[in-house]
Coordinates of C-alpha atoms and ligand atoms in Angstrom, one line a residue:
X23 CA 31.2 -58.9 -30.6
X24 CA 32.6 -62.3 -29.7
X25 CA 31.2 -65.2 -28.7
X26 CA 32.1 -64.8 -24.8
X27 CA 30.5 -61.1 -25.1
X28 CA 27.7 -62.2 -26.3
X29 CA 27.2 -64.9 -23.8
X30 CA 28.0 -62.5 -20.8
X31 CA 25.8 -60.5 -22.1
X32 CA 22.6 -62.6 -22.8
X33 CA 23.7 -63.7 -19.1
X34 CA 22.9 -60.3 -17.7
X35 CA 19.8 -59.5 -19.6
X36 CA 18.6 -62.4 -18.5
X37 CA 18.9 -61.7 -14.7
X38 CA 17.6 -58.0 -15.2
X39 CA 14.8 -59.8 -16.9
X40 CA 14.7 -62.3 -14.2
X41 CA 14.7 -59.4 -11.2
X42 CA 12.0 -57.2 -12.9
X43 CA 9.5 -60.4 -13.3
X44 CA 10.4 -61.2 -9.9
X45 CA 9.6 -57.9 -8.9
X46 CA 6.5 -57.9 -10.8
X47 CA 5.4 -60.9 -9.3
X48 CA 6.3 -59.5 -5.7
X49 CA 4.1 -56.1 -6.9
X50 CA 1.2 -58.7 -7.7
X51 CA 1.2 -60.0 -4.4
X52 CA 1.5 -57.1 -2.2
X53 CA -1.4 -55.6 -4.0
X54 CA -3.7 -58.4 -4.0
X55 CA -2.9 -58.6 -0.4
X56 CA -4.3 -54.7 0.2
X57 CA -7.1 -55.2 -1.8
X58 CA -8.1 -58.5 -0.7
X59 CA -6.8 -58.0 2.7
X60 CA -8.4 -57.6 6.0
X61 CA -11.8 -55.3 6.4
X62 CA -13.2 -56.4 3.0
X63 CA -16.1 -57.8 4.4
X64 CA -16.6 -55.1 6.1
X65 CA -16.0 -53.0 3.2
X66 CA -18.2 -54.9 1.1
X67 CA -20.8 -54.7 3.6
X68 CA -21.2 -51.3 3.4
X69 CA -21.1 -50.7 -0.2
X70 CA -24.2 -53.1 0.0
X71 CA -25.7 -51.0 2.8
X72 CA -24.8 -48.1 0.3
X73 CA -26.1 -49.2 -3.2
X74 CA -29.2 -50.8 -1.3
X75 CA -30.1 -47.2 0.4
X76 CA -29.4 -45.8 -3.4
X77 CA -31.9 -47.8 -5.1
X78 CA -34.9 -47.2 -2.5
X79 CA -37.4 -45.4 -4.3
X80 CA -38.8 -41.8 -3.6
X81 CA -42.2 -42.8 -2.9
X82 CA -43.6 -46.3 -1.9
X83 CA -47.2 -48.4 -1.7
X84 CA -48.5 -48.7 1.5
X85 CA -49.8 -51.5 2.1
X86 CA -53.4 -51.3 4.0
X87 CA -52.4 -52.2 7.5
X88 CA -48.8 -51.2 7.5
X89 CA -48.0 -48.5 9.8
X90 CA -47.5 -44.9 8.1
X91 CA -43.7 -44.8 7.0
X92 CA -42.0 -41.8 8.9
X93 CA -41.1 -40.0 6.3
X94 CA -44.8 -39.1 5.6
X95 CA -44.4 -37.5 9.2
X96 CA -41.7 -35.7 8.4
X97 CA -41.8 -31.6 7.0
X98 CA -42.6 -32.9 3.9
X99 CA -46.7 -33.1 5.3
X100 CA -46.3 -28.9 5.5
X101 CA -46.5 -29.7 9.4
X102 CA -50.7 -29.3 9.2
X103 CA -51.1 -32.7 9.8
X104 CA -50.9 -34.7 12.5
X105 CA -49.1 -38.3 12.7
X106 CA -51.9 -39.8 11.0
X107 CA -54.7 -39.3 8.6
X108 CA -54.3 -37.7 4.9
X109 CA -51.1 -36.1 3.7
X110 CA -51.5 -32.7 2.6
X111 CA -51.9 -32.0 -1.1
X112 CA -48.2 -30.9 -1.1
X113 CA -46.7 -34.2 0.2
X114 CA -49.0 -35.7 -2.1
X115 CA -47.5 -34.0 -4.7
X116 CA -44.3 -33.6 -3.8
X117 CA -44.0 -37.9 -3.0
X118 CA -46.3 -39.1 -5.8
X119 CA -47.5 -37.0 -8.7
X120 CA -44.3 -34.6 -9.2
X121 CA -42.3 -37.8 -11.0
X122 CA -44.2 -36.6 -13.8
X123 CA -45.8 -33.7 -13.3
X124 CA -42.1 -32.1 -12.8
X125 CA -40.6 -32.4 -16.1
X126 CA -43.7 -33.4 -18.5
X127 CA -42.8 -36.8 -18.4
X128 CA -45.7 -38.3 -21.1
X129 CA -46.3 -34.9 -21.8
X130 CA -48.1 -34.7 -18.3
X131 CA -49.0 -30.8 -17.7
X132 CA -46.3 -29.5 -15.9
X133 CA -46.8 -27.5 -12.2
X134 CA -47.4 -23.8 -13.2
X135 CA -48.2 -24.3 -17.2
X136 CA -51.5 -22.3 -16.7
X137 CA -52.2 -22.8 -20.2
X138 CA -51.4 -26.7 -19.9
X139 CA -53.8 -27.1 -16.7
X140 CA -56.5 -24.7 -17.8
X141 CA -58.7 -27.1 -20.1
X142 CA -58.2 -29.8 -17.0
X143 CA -59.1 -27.8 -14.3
X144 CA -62.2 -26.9 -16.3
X145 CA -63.2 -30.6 -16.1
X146 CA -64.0 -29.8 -11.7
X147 CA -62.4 -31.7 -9.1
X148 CA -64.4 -35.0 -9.2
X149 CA -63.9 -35.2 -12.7
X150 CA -59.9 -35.0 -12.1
X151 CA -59.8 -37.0 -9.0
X152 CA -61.2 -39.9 -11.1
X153 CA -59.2 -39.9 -14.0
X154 CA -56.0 -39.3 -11.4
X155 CA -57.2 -42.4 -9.3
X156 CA -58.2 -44.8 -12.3
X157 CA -55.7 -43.4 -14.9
X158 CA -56.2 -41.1 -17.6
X159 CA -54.6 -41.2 -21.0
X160 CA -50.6 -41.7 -20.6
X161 CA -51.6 -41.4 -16.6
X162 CA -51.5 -44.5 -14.8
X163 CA -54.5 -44.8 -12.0
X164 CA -52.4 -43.4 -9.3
X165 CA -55.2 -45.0 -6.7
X166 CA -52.4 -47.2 -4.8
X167 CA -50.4 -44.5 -4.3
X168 CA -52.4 -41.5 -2.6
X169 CA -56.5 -41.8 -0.9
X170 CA -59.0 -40.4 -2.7
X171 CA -59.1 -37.8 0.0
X172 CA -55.0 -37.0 -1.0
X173 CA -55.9 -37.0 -4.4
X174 CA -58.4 -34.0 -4.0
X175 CA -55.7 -32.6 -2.1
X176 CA -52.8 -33.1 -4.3
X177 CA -54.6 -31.9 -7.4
X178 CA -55.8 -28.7 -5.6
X179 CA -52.5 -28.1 -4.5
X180 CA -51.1 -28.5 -7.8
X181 CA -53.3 -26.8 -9.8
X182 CA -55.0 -23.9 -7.2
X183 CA -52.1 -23.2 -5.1
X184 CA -48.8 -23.7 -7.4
X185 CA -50.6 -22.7 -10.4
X186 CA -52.9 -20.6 -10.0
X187 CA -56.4 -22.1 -11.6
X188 CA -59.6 -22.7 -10.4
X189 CA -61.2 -26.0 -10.1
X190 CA -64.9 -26.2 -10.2
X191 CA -66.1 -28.7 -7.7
X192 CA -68.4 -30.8 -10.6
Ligands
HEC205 C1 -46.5 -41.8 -14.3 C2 -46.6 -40.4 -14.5 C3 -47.7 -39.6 -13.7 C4 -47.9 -39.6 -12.3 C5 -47.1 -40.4 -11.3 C6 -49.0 -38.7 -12.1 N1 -49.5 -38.2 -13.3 FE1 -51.0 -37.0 -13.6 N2 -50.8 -37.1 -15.6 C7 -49.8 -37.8 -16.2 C8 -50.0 -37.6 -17.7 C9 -49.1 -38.2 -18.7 C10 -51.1 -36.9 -17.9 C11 -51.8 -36.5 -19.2 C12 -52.8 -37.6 -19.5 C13 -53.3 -37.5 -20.9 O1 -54.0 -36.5 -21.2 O2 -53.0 -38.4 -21.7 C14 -51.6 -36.6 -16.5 C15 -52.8 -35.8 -16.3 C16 -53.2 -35.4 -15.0 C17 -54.4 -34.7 -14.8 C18 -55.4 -34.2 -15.8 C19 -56.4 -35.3 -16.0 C20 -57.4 -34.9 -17.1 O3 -58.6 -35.3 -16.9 O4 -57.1 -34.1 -18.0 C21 -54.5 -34.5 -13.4 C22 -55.5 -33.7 -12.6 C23 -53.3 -35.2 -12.8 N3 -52.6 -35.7 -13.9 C24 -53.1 -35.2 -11.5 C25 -52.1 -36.0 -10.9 C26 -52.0 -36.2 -9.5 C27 -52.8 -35.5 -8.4 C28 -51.0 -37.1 -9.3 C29 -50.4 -37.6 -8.0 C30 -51.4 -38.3 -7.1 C31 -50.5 -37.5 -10.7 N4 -51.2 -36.8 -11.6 C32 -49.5 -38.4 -10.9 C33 -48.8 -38.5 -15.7 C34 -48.7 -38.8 -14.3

């Protein structure tokens, strides 16, 4: 190649270099401008909105005072009860106890291992409903979460109805 070869050449790569960094650079802006463009607040917003309802948990605290939360109306109660008062054993259940009482988180006794339960249940309802609102073992007191009235409830509910045992009243 001669010089002037070599020269017209560089010159061309060097514009088809030039044009694709252009276009790069034009690529660069057009997508920052979708992306960052109008309705991202809203956008953002929303995933907010999103990630917040995501992160509520299953069951909450109520706070003495605070007004039932309408979920605990809801078919979840087994539609005995009325707006207010005690939630049936299975809402009880079903909102509070079956976190662990599901999948033997802890090695909690799971709903329907009659052979898990039986020793328990043995122990009679007042015992249970003791241990289940102070804590027991690997159980933390689970008082704030359900009455003492629910906790009867759930525990029959759990272990009479879905399981099959007795529990003895002592
Ligand atoms: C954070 C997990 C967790 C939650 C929530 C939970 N339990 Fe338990 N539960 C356990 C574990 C673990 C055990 C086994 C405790 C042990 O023997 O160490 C247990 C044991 C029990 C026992 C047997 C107690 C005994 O004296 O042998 C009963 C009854 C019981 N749970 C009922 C309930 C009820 C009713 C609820 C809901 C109101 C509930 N649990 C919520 C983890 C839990």
């Amino acid at each position: 190649m001669s010089r002037e070869e070599d020269t017209a050449f560089l010159k061309t790569f060097s514009m088809v270099i030039g044009l694709l960094v252009g276009v790069t650079i034009l690529l660069i802006i057009v997508a920052t401008f979708v992306i960052g463009g109008g309705g991202n607040e809203e956008r953002q917003e929303l995933a907010r909105q999103r990630a917040e309802q995501n992160l509520k948990p299953v069951g909450g605290v109520r706070l003495s005072g605070e007004p039932m939360p309408a979920v605990a109306k809801s078919e979840a109660s087994g539609g005995e009860e009325a707006s207010s008062g005690p939630r049936t054993g299975q809402a009880v259940v079903q909102n509070v106890c079956i976190a662990c009482h599901q999948g033997g988180f802890q090695n909690a006794p799971a709903i329907g291992d009659k052979e898990g339960w039986k020793p328990r249940a043995d122990k009679g309802l007042s015992t249970l409903a003791s241990h289940v609102k102070n804590g027991f073992g690997n159980m933390p007191a689970q008082g704030g979460a359900a009455s003492d009235e629910e906790i009867r409830r759930a525990i029959k509910w759990m272990l009479e109805e879905e399981t099959g045992l007795e529990v003895p009243q002592g």
